[in-house]
């Protein structure tokens, strides 16, 4: 990519003029972009944002679909989210976008995370993480609900909007509502210069690169990584020691390589899709950090295969979904090594007792799960809070390959849009 200084030098000699719709012309030069109207001669100046995307990133390459390419890009996109922001030896995280508001963040009494769709499931993950690392009270709010509620907020409240596009109207309006109450507004956004990025007081860019497939994949895992960085940033302000932070940072550094190991097992997913192709309904179960991943796995399946799927907190199973279980209703159970392993095991036993079929996503080195579940997909061992970065990959691949077998419009599923900019 051309460095910013080279680009500026290039533009010194090359002023570009672009003709836009509505009788406007944009003149681009090193100072910025000036939009002039042919109708009334009015001029508006727009700031220049540096976008860290390489030319060619927006092409499909050897992949049949953007979604497949984006699933496979995750080790690199997550690395890009971490790049230049982690100092493991010192147990520190550097987030330039938050420096100006660091003092206000230190004094914040609570954090509200607001978002939609897949980004909302990232928010739920963030809730567990931020409470564990930073001991700050966190609540997650669907933006479309939050903006119409009378949630108590003041200048001691921080509101974090998570949005891949930075343009989702409900999330944007939720940010505006928070600002009207005097809250500190933060953004966790992929698209540089997007409206949410511009309107929030401060924020963290994902740097995941362009995501073209409507169903979000690499932006989701980058959101999880960015939430880790934010939780460490706040954690070091509040309660985490350098050595605790160092351990987490070292785990994060290893994650992209472990993601590659998961992606290398794609054949197993193709086998599972073949085996379960007739199933019309699926249940996804998880606990704790795996609960948002169960929700995301079900959402991916619905979005692109049009098969019905429900995501549930496994502990809620006996409050309803268990009534649905029969041999034709497979359950995808997320059971990596964790503090809730035994509880998940019990849930799987309950499903098996009702003649349900179970596909388990478990940790390598857990042979006993194969004696209980019908099928097992193994992911490498990793500290519990980071396991979602691995367990979500087989779920993305399962949705992708099922949709492919069913000849669905994978990159542009029916009735869905990449950016929802109207209510
Ligand atoms: C749409 C997209 C989803 C996305 C959601 C939120 O529904 O199809 O993939 O998760 O919007 O988008 P955002 O850009 O705010 O993360």
CSV table of C-alpha atoms and ligand atoms in Angstrom, one decimal:
chain,number,residue,atom,x,y,z
A,1,UNK,CA,0.0,0.0,0.0
A,2,UNK,CA,1.1,3.6,-0.7
A,3,UNK,CA,2.3,5.2,2.6
A,4,UNK,CA,0.3,8.3,3.7
A,5,UNK,CA,3.3,10.6,3.0
A,6,UNK,CA,3.7,9.1,-0.5
A,7,UNK,CA,0.1,9.5,-1.2
A,8,UNK,CA,0.2,13.1,0.0
A,9,UNK,CA,3.2,13.7,-2.3
A,10,UNK,CA,1.5,12.0,-5.2
A,11,UNK,CA,-1.6,14.1,-4.7
A,12,UNK,CA,0.5,17.3,-4.6
A,13,UNK,CA,1.0,16.8,-8.3
A,14,UNK,CA,-2.3,15.2,-9.0
A,15,UNK,CA,-5.4,16.9,-8.0
A,16,UNK,CA,-8.4,14.6,-8.8
A,17,UNK,CA,-11.8,15.8,-9.8
A,18,UNK,CA,-14.8,13.4,-9.6
A,19,UNK,CA,-18.3,14.1,-10.8
A,20,UNK,CA,-20.9,13.0,-8.3
A,21,UNK,CA,-24.7,12.7,-8.6
A,22,UNK,CA,-27.0,15.6,-7.7
A,23,UNK,CA,-24.9,18.2,-9.6
A,24,UNK,CA,-21.9,18.0,-7.3
A,25,UNK,CA,-18.2,17.7,-8.0
A,26,UNK,CA,-15.5,16.4,-5.6
A,27,UNK,CA,-12.0,17.8,-5.8
A,28,UNK,CA,-9.5,15.7,-4.0
A,29,UNK,CA,-6.1,17.1,-3.0
A,30,UNK,CA,-3.7,16.7,-0.1
A,31,UNK,CA,-5.7,19.2,2.0
A,32,UNK,CA,-8.9,17.2,1.8
A,33,UNK,CA,-12.0,16.8,-0.3
A,34,UNK,CA,-14.0,19.7,-1.4
A,35,UNK,CA,-17.5,19.1,-2.7
A,36,UNK,CA,-18.8,21.9,-4.9
A,37,UNK,CA,-22.4,22.2,-6.1
A,38,UNK,CA,-22.9,23.1,-9.8
A,39,UNK,CA,-26.3,24.4,-8.8
A,40,UNK,CA,-25.5,27.1,-6.2
A,41,UNK,CA,-21.7,27.1,-6.1
A,42,UNK,CA,-21.7,26.1,-2.4
A,43,UNK,CA,-18.6,24.4,-1.1
A,44,UNK,CA,-18.2,21.8,1.7
A,45,UNK,CA,-14.8,20.5,2.9
A,46,UNK,CA,-14.6,16.9,4.1
A,47,UNK,CA,-11.7,15.5,6.1
A,48,UNK,CA,-9.3,12.8,4.7
A,49,UNK,CA,-9.3,9.4,6.5
A,50,UNK,CA,-6.5,6.9,5.9
A,51,UNK,CA,-7.9,3.5,5.1
A,52,UNK,CA,-5.7,0.6,5.9
A,53,UNK,CA,-7.0,-1.7,3.1
A,54,UNK,CA,-4.8,-3.2,0.4
A,55,UNK,CA,-5.8,-3.0,-3.2
A,56,UNK,CA,-7.3,-6.4,-4.3
A,57,UNK,CA,-8.6,-7.2,-0.8
A,58,UNK,CA,-12.1,-6.7,-2.2
A,59,UNK,CA,-11.7,-9.5,-4.8
A,60,UNK,CA,-12.8,-13.1,-4.2
A,61,UNK,CA,-9.5,-14.5,-5.3
A,62,UNK,CA,-9.7,-18.3,-5.6
A,63,UNK,CA,-12.8,-18.6,-3.4
A,64,UNK,CA,-16.2,-19.2,-4.7
A,65,UNK,CA,-17.8,-16.7,-2.3
A,66,UNK,CA,-16.7,-13.7,-0.4
A,67,UNK,CA,-18.0,-15.3,2.8
A,68,UNK,CA,-15.6,-18.3,2.3
A,69,UNK,CA,-12.7,-16.0,1.7
A,70,UNK,CA,-13.6,-13.9,4.8
A,71,UNK,CA,-13.9,-17.0,7.0
A,72,UNK,CA,-10.4,-18.0,5.9
A,73,UNK,CA,-9.0,-14.5,6.4
A,74,UNK,CA,-9.7,-14.5,10.1
A,75,UNK,CA,-6.2,-15.4,11.3
A,76,UNK,CA,-4.9,-12.4,9.4
A,77,UNK,CA,-7.8,-10.0,10.2
A,78,UNK,CA,-7.5,-10.8,13.9
A,79,UNK,CA,-3.8,-10.2,13.7
A,80,UNK,CA,-4.5,-6.8,12.1
A,81,UNK,CA,-6.9,-5.9,14.9
A,82,UNK,CA,-4.0,-6.6,17.4
A,83,UNK,CA,-1.2,-5.1,15.4
A,84,UNK,CA,0.8,-2.4,17.2
A,85,UNK,CA,-1.6,-2.4,20.2
A,86,UNK,CA,-0.2,-5.1,22.5
A,87,UNK,CA,2.9,-4.9,24.8
A,88,UNK,CA,2.9,-8.3,26.4
A,89,UNK,CA,6.1,-7.9,28.3
A,90,UNK,CA,4.8,-4.8,30.0
A,91,UNK,CA,1.3,-6.3,30.3
A,92,UNK,CA,-0.1,-3.3,28.5
A,93,UNK,CA,-2.4,-2.4,25.7
A,94,UNK,CA,-2.0,0.8,23.6
A,95,UNK,CA,-5.3,2.1,22.1
A,96,UNK,CA,-4.5,5.5,20.6
A,97,UNK,CA,-8.1,6.2,20.0
A,98,UNK,CA,-8.9,6.1,23.7
A,99,UNK,CA,-6.0,8.1,25.1
A,100,UNK,CA,-7.9,11.4,25.1
A,101,UNK,CA,-10.8,9.9,27.1
A,102,UNK,CA,-8.7,7.6,29.4
A,103,UNK,CA,-9.4,9.7,32.5
A,104,UNK,CA,-13.1,9.7,31.9
A,105,UNK,CA,-13.1,6.0,31.3
A,106,UNK,CA,-11.3,5.5,34.6
A,107,UNK,CA,-14.0,7.3,36.4
A,108,UNK,CA,-16.9,5.7,34.6
A,109,UNK,CA,-19.5,3.9,36.9
A,110,UNK,CA,-20.9,1.6,34.2
A,111,UNK,CA,-20.7,0.7,30.6
A,112,UNK,CA,-23.6,0.1,28.2
A,113,UNK,CA,-22.8,-1.8,25.0
A,114,UNK,CA,-25.3,-1.3,22.2
A,115,UNK,CA,-25.4,-3.0,18.8
A,116,UNK,CA,-27.5,-5.1,16.3
A,117,UNK,CA,-27.3,-8.5,14.7
A,118,UNK,CA,-23.9,-10.3,14.9
A,119,UNK,CA,-22.4,-7.2,16.6
A,120,UNK,CA,-24.9,-7.6,19.4
A,121,UNK,CA,-23.6,-11.1,20.0
A,122,UNK,CA,-20.1,-9.7,20.2
A,123,UNK,CA,-21.5,-7.3,22.8
A,124,UNK,CA,-22.8,-10.2,24.9
A,125,UNK,CA,-19.3,-11.7,24.8
A,126,UNK,CA,-17.9,-8.3,25.8
A,127,UNK,CA,-20.2,-8.2,28.8
A,128,UNK,CA,-18.6,-11.4,30.3
A,129,UNK,CA,-15.1,-10.3,29.5
A,130,UNK,CA,-15.3,-6.7,30.7
A,131,UNK,CA,-16.9,-7.7,34.0
A,132,UNK,CA,-14.2,-10.4,34.5
A,133,UNK,CA,-11.2,-8.3,33.5
A,134,UNK,CA,-12.2,-4.8,34.6
A,135,UNK,CA,-15.0,-5.4,37.2
A,136,UNK,CA,-17.1,-2.6,35.6
A,137,UNK,CA,-20.8,-3.2,35.6
A,138,UNK,CA,-21.8,-3.8,32.0
A,139,UNK,CA,-25.2,-4.1,30.3
A,140,UNK,CA,-25.9,-5.0,26.7
A,141,UNK,CA,-28.7,-3.4,24.8
A,142,UNK,CA,-30.1,-4.1,21.3
A,143,UNK,CA,-29.9,-0.7,19.7
A,144,UNK,CA,-33.4,-0.9,18.3
A,145,UNK,CA,-34.8,-1.2,21.9
A,146,UNK,CA,-32.3,1.0,23.7
A,147,UNK,CA,-32.9,4.1,21.6
A,148,UNK,CA,-36.6,4.1,22.6
A,149,UNK,CA,-36.1,3.3,26.3
A,150,UNK,CA,-35.6,5.7,29.1
A,151,UNK,CA,-32.4,4.1,30.4
A,152,UNK,CA,-30.7,6.0,33.2
A,153,UNK,CA,-27.4,7.5,31.9
A,154,UNK,CA,-25.3,10.4,32.9
A,155,UNK,CA,-21.7,11.8,32.4
A,156,UNK,CA,-20.4,8.9,34.5
A,157,UNK,CA,-21.9,6.4,32.0
A,158,UNK,CA,-19.8,5.1,29.0
A,159,UNK,CA,-21.8,3.8,26.0
A,160,UNK,CA,-20.0,1.6,23.5
A,161,UNK,CA,-21.5,1.1,20.1
A,162,UNK,CA,-20.3,-1.9,18.2
A,163,UNK,CA,-20.8,-1.9,14.4
A,164,UNK,CA,-18.9,-3.4,11.5
A,165,UNK,CA,-20.3,-0.8,9.0
A,166,UNK,CA,-20.6,2.1,11.3
A,167,UNK,CA,-23.8,3.0,9.6
A,168,UNK,CA,-26.5,0.9,11.2
A,169,UNK,CA,-29.3,3.4,11.9
A,170,UNK,CA,-30.5,2.0,15.2
A,171,UNK,CA,-26.9,1.9,16.6
A,172,UNK,CA,-26.3,5.4,15.4
A,173,UNK,CA,-29.4,6.7,17.0
A,174,UNK,CA,-28.6,4.9,20.2
A,175,UNK,CA,-25.2,6.8,20.2
A,176,UNK,CA,-27.0,10.1,19.7
A,177,UNK,CA,-29.4,9.3,22.5
A,178,UNK,CA,-26.5,8.5,24.8
A,179,UNK,CA,-24.8,11.8,23.9
A,180,UNK,CA,-28.0,13.7,24.7
A,181,UNK,CA,-27.8,12.3,28.2
A,182,UNK,CA,-24.1,13.5,28.5
A,183,UNK,CA,-22.7,9.9,28.5
A,184,UNK,CA,-19.3,9.3,27.0
A,185,UNK,CA,-19.8,7.6,23.6
A,186,UNK,CA,-17.3,5.1,22.2
A,187,UNK,CA,-17.3,3.2,18.9
A,188,UNK,CA,-15.9,-0.2,18.0
A,189,UNK,CA,-16.2,0.1,14.2
A,190,UNK,CA,-14.6,-1.5,11.1
A,191,UNK,CA,-15.3,1.1,8.4
A,192,UNK,CA,-13.0,4.1,8.8
A,193,UNK,CA,-14.7,7.5,8.6
A,194,UNK,CA,-18.2,5.9,8.9
A,195,UNK,CA,-20.9,7.9,10.7
A,196,UNK,CA,-20.7,6.1,14.0
A,197,UNK,CA,-16.9,6.5,13.9
A,198,UNK,CA,-17.3,10.2,13.3
A,199,UNK,CA,-20.0,10.9,15.8
A,200,UNK,CA,-18.6,9.0,18.9
A,201,UNK,CA,-16.3,10.8,21.3
A,202,UNK,CA,-13.5,8.1,20.9
A,203,UNK,CA,-13.1,4.6,19.7
A,204,UNK,CA,-11.2,1.6,18.4
A,205,UNK,CA,-11.1,0.6,14.8
A,206,UNK,CA,-11.2,-3.1,14.0
A,207,UNK,CA,-8.9,-3.0,10.9
A,208,UNK,CA,-10.5,-6.3,9.7
A,209,UNK,CA,-10.4,-5.1,6.1
A,210,UNK,CA,-13.4,-4.9,3.8
A,211,UNK,CA,-16.2,-7.4,4.6
A,212,UNK,CA,-18.4,-8.0,1.5
A,213,UNK,CA,-20.4,-11.1,2.4
A,214,UNK,CA,-23.7,-10.0,4.0
A,215,UNK,CA,-23.3,-12.5,6.8
A,216,UNK,CA,-20.6,-11.2,9.1
A,217,UNK,CA,-17.7,-13.4,9.9
A,218,UNK,CA,-14.2,-11.8,10.1
A,219,UNK,CA,-15.7,-8.6,11.5
A,220,UNK,CA,-17.2,-10.6,14.3
A,221,UNK,CA,-13.9,-12.2,15.4
A,222,UNK,CA,-12.2,-8.9,15.1
A,223,UNK,CA,-14.9,-7.4,17.4
A,224,UNK,CA,-14.1,-10.2,19.9
A,225,UNK,CA,-10.4,-9.4,19.7
A,226,UNK,CA,-11.0,-5.6,20.0
A,227,UNK,CA,-13.2,-6.3,23.1
A,228,UNK,CA,-10.3,-8.2,24.6
A,229,UNK,CA,-8.1,-5.2,24.0
A,230,UNK,CA,-10.6,-2.8,25.5
A,231,UNK,CA,-11.2,-5.1,28.5
A,232,UNK,CA,-7.4,-5.2,29.1
A,233,UNK,CA,-7.2,-1.4,28.8
A,234,UNK,CA,-9.9,-0.9,31.3
A,235,UNK,CA,-8.7,-3.9,33.4
A,236,UNK,CA,-5.2,-2.3,33.8
A,237,UNK,CA,-6.9,0.9,34.9
A,238,UNK,CA,-8.9,-0.9,37.5
A,239,UNK,CA,-7.8,-4.3,38.8
A,240,UNK,CA,-5.6,-6.4,36.5
A,241,UNK,CA,-1.9,-6.8,37.4
A,242,UNK,CA,0.7,-6.6,34.7
A,243,UNK,CA,1.3,-10.4,35.0
A,244,UNK,CA,-2.4,-11.2,34.6
A,245,UNK,CA,-2.6,-8.9,31.5
A,246,UNK,CA,0.6,-10.5,30.1
A,247,UNK,CA,-0.9,-14.0,30.3
A,248,UNK,CA,-4.0,-12.9,28.4
A,249,UNK,CA,-2.0,-11.0,25.8
A,250,UNK,CA,0.2,-14.1,25.2
A,251,UNK,CA,-3.0,-16.1,24.7
A,252,UNK,CA,-4.2,-13.6,22.2
A,253,UNK,CA,-0.9,-13.6,20.3
A,254,UNK,CA,-1.2,-17.4,19.8
A,255,UNK,CA,-4.8,-17.3,18.6
A,256,UNK,CA,-4.3,-16.7,14.9
A,257,UNK,CA,-2.2,-19.8,14.6
A,258,UNK,CA,-4.8,-21.8,16.4
A,259,UNK,CA,-7.5,-20.4,14.1
A,260,UNK,CA,-5.4,-21.8,11.2
A,261,UNK,CA,-5.5,-25.2,12.7
A,262,UNK,CA,-9.3,-25.1,13.0
A,263,UNK,CA,-9.6,-23.9,9.4
A,264,UNK,CA,-7.4,-26.8,8.2
A,265,UNK,CA,-10.2,-29.2,9.4
A,266,UNK,CA,-12.7,-27.9,6.9
A,267,UNK,CA,-13.2,-31.4,5.4
A,268,UNK,CA,-14.7,-32.6,8.7
A,269,UNK,CA,-17.4,-29.9,8.4
A,270,UNK,CA,-18.1,-30.9,4.8
A,271,UNK,CA,-18.6,-34.5,6.1
A,272,UNK,CA,-21.0,-33.2,8.9
A,273,UNK,CA,-23.0,-31.2,6.4
A,274,UNK,CA,-23.5,-34.3,4.3
A,275,UNK,CA,-24.6,-36.3,7.3
A,276,UNK,CA,-27.1,-33.7,8.6
A,277,UNK,CA,-28.3,-32.3,5.3
A,278,UNK,CA,-31.9,-33.4,5.8
A,279,UNK,CA,-32.4,-31.7,9.2
A,280,UNK,CA,-34.8,-28.8,8.9
A,281,UNK,CA,-34.2,-27.4,12.5
A,282,UNK,CA,-31.2,-27.0,14.7
A,283,UNK,CA,-30.5,-26.1,18.3
A,284,UNK,CA,-27.3,-24.4,19.3
A,285,UNK,CA,-26.3,-24.5,23.0
A,286,UNK,CA,-23.6,-22.9,25.0
A,287,UNK,CA,-22.8,-21.5,28.5
A,288,UNK,CA,-20.9,-18.5,29.7
A,289,UNK,CA,-18.5,-17.3,27.0
A,290,UNK,CA,-20.0,-19.9,24.6
A,291,UNK,CA,-23.5,-18.7,25.0
A,292,UNK,CA,-23.1,-15.7,22.6
A,293,UNK,CA,-21.4,-18.1,20.2
A,294,UNK,CA,-24.4,-20.4,20.3
A,295,UNK,CA,-26.6,-17.4,19.3
A,296,UNK,CA,-24.1,-16.5,16.5
A,297,UNK,CA,-24.0,-20.1,15.2
A,298,UNK,CA,-27.8,-20.2,14.9
A,299,UNK,CA,-27.9,-16.8,13.3
A,300,UNK,CA,-25.3,-17.7,10.6
A,301,UNK,CA,-27.3,-20.8,9.8
A,302,UNK,CA,-30.6,-18.9,9.4
A,303,UNK,CA,-29.1,-16.1,7.4
A,304,UNK,CA,-27.5,-18.1,4.7
A,305,UNK,CA,-29.0,-21.6,4.6
A,306,UNK,CA,-32.6,-20.5,5.5
A,307,UNK,CA,-32.8,-23.5,7.8
A,308,UNK,CA,-34.4,-22.8,11.2
A,309,UNK,CA,-32.0,-22.7,14.1
A,310,UNK,CA,-32.3,-21.5,17.7
A,311,UNK,CA,-29.5,-20.4,19.9
A,312,UNK,CA,-30.0,-20.9,23.6
A,313,UNK,CA,-28.1,-20.6,26.9
A,314,UNK,CA,-27.8,-24.3,27.8
A,315,UNK,CA,-29.2,-23.8,31.3
A,316,UNK,CA,-32.4,-22.5,29.7
A,317,UNK,CA,-32.9,-25.7,27.7
A,318,UNK,CA,-35.2,-27.2,30.3
A,319,UNK,CA,-37.4,-24.1,30.2
A,320,UNK,CA,-38.7,-24.8,26.7
A,321,UNK,CA,-36.5,-26.0,23.9
A,322,UNK,CA,-36.1,-29.5,25.3
A,323,UNK,CA,-39.7,-30.1,24.2
A,324,UNK,CA,-38.5,-29.9,20.6
A,325,UNK,CA,-35.8,-32.5,20.9
A,326,UNK,CA,-36.2,-35.7,18.8
A,327,UNK,CA,-33.9,-37.8,16.5
A,328,UNK,CA,-34.4,-35.4,13.6
A,329,UNK,CA,-33.6,-32.2,15.5
A,330,UNK,CA,-29.8,-32.0,15.9
A,331,UNK,CA,-28.2,-30.0,18.7
A,332,UNK,CA,-24.8,-28.3,18.2
A,333,UNK,CA,-23.3,-28.2,21.8
A,334,UNK,CA,-20.4,-26.0,22.5
A,335,UNK,CA,-18.3,-27.8,25.2
A,336,UNK,CA,-14.7,-26.7,25.1
A,337,UNK,CA,-12.7,-27.1,28.3
A,338,UNK,CA,-14.2,-24.5,30.7
A,339,UNK,CA,-15.5,-23.8,34.1
A,340,UNK,CA,-19.0,-24.9,32.9
A,341,UNK,CA,-17.8,-28.2,31.2
A,342,UNK,CA,-19.7,-30.5,33.7
A,343,UNK,CA,-22.9,-28.5,33.3
A,344,UNK,CA,-22.7,-28.7,29.5
A,345,UNK,CA,-22.1,-32.4,29.8
A,346,UNK,CA,-25.3,-32.8,31.9
A,347,UNK,CA,-27.2,-30.9,29.2
A,348,UNK,CA,-25.9,-33.2,26.5
A,349,UNK,CA,-26.9,-36.2,28.6
A,350,UNK,CA,-30.4,-34.8,28.9
A,351,UNK,CA,-30.6,-34.5,25.1
A,352,UNK,CA,-29.3,-38.0,24.5
A,353,UNK,CA,-31.8,-39.4,27.0
A,354,UNK,CA,-34.5,-38.0,24.7
A,355,UNK,CA,-33.0,-39.6,21.6
A,356,UNK,CA,-31.7,-36.3,20.3
A,357,UNK,CA,-28.6,-36.2,18.1
A,358,UNK,CA,-25.6,-34.1,19.2
A,359,UNK,CA,-22.7,-32.5,17.4
A,360,UNK,CA,-20.2,-31.4,20.0
A,361,UNK,CA,-17.5,-28.7,19.6
A,362,UNK,CA,-14.9,-29.7,22.1
A,363,UNK,CA,-11.3,-29.2,23.1
A,364,UNK,CA,-8.5,-31.5,21.8
A,365,UNK,CA,-7.5,-33.9,24.5
A,366,UNK,CA,-11.1,-34.7,25.5
A,367,UNK,CA,-11.7,-38.2,24.3
A,368,UNK,CA,-14.6,-38.9,26.6
A,369,UNK,CA,-16.9,-36.5,24.8
A,370,UNK,CA,-16.9,-38.9,21.8
A,371,UNK,CA,-18.6,-41.5,24.0
A,372,UNK,CA,-21.5,-39.2,24.6
A,373,UNK,CA,-22.0,-37.0,21.5
A,374,UNK,CA,-22.8,-38.4,18.0
A,375,UNK,CA,-20.1,-36.3,16.3
A,376,UNK,CA,-17.3,-34.2,17.7
A,377,UNK,CA,-15.4,-31.3,16.1
A,378,UNK,CA,-12.2,-30.6,18.1
A,379,UNK,CA,-10.6,-27.2,18.5
A,380,UNK,CA,-7.1,-26.6,20.1
A,381,UNK,CA,-6.9,-25.9,23.8
A,382,UNK,CA,-7.0,-22.2,24.7
A,383,UNK,CA,-7.8,-20.1,27.8
A,384,UNK,CA,-11.6,-20.1,28.4
A,385,UNK,CA,-12.3,-16.4,27.5
A,386,UNK,CA,-10.5,-16.8,24.1
A,387,UNK,CA,-12.2,-20.1,23.1
A,388,UNK,CA,-15.0,-18.3,21.2
A,389,UNK,CA,-12.5,-17.2,18.7
A,390,UNK,CA,-12.0,-20.9,17.8
A,391,UNK,CA,-15.4,-22.4,18.4
A,392,UNK,CA,-17.2,-19.9,16.1
A,393,UNK,CA,-15.2,-21.1,13.1
A,394,UNK,CA,-16.8,-24.5,12.7
A,395,UNK,CA,-20.2,-22.9,13.1
A,396,UNK,CA,-19.4,-20.4,10.3
A,397,UNK,CA,-18.1,-23.2,8.1
A,398,UNK,CA,-21.1,-25.4,8.8
A,399,UNK,CA,-23.5,-22.6,7.8
A,400,UNK,CA,-21.5,-21.9,4.7
A,401,UNK,CA,-21.2,-25.5,3.4
A,402,UNK,CA,-24.9,-26.3,4.2
A,403,UNK,CA,-25.9,-23.1,2.3
A,404,UNK,CA,-23.6,-24.1,-0.6
A,405,UNK,CA,-25.1,-27.6,-0.8
A,406,UNK,CA,-28.6,-26.1,-0.8
A,407,UNK,CA,-27.6,-23.7,-3.6
A,408,UNK,CA,-28.4,-20.5,-1.6
A,409,UNK,CA,-27.3,-17.0,-2.5
A,410,UNK,CA,-24.5,-17.1,0.1
A,411,UNK,CA,-23.0,-13.6,-0.2
A,412,UNK,CA,-26.4,-11.9,-0.7
A,413,UNK,CA,-29.0,-13.9,1.1
A,414,UNK,CA,-32.6,-13.1,0.3
A,415,UNK,CA,-34.2,-10.2,2.2
A,416,UNK,CA,-31.0,-9.2,4.0
A,417,UNK,CA,-28.7,-6.2,3.6
A,418,UNK,CA,-25.1,-5.6,4.6
A,419,UNK,CA,-25.9,-2.2,6.2
A,420,UNK,CA,-29.3,-1.5,7.6
A,421,UNK,CA,-29.5,2.3,7.3
A,422,UNK,CA,-33.3,2.6,7.5
A,423,UNK,CA,-35.6,1.4,10.4
B,1,LIG,C1,-27.1,-6.4,9.2
B,1,LIG,C2,-26.1,-7.4,8.6
B,1,LIG,C3,-25.5,-8.2,9.8
B,1,LIG,C4,-24.9,-7.3,10.8
B,1,LIG,C5,-25.9,-6.3,11.3
B,1,LIG,C6,-25.3,-5.2,12.2
B,1,LIG,O1,-28.2,-7.1,9.7
B,1,LIG,O2,-26.7,-8.3,7.7
B,1,LIG,O3,-24.4,-9.1,9.3
B,1,LIG,O4,-24.5,-8.0,11.9
B,1,LIG,O5,-26.5,-5.6,10.2
B,1,LIG,O6,-24.4,-4.5,11.4
B,1,LIG,P1,-23.2,-3.6,11.9
B,1,LIG,O7,-22.6,-3.1,10.6
B,1,LIG,O8,-23.8,-2.5,12.7
B,1,LIG,O9,-22.3,-4.5,12.7
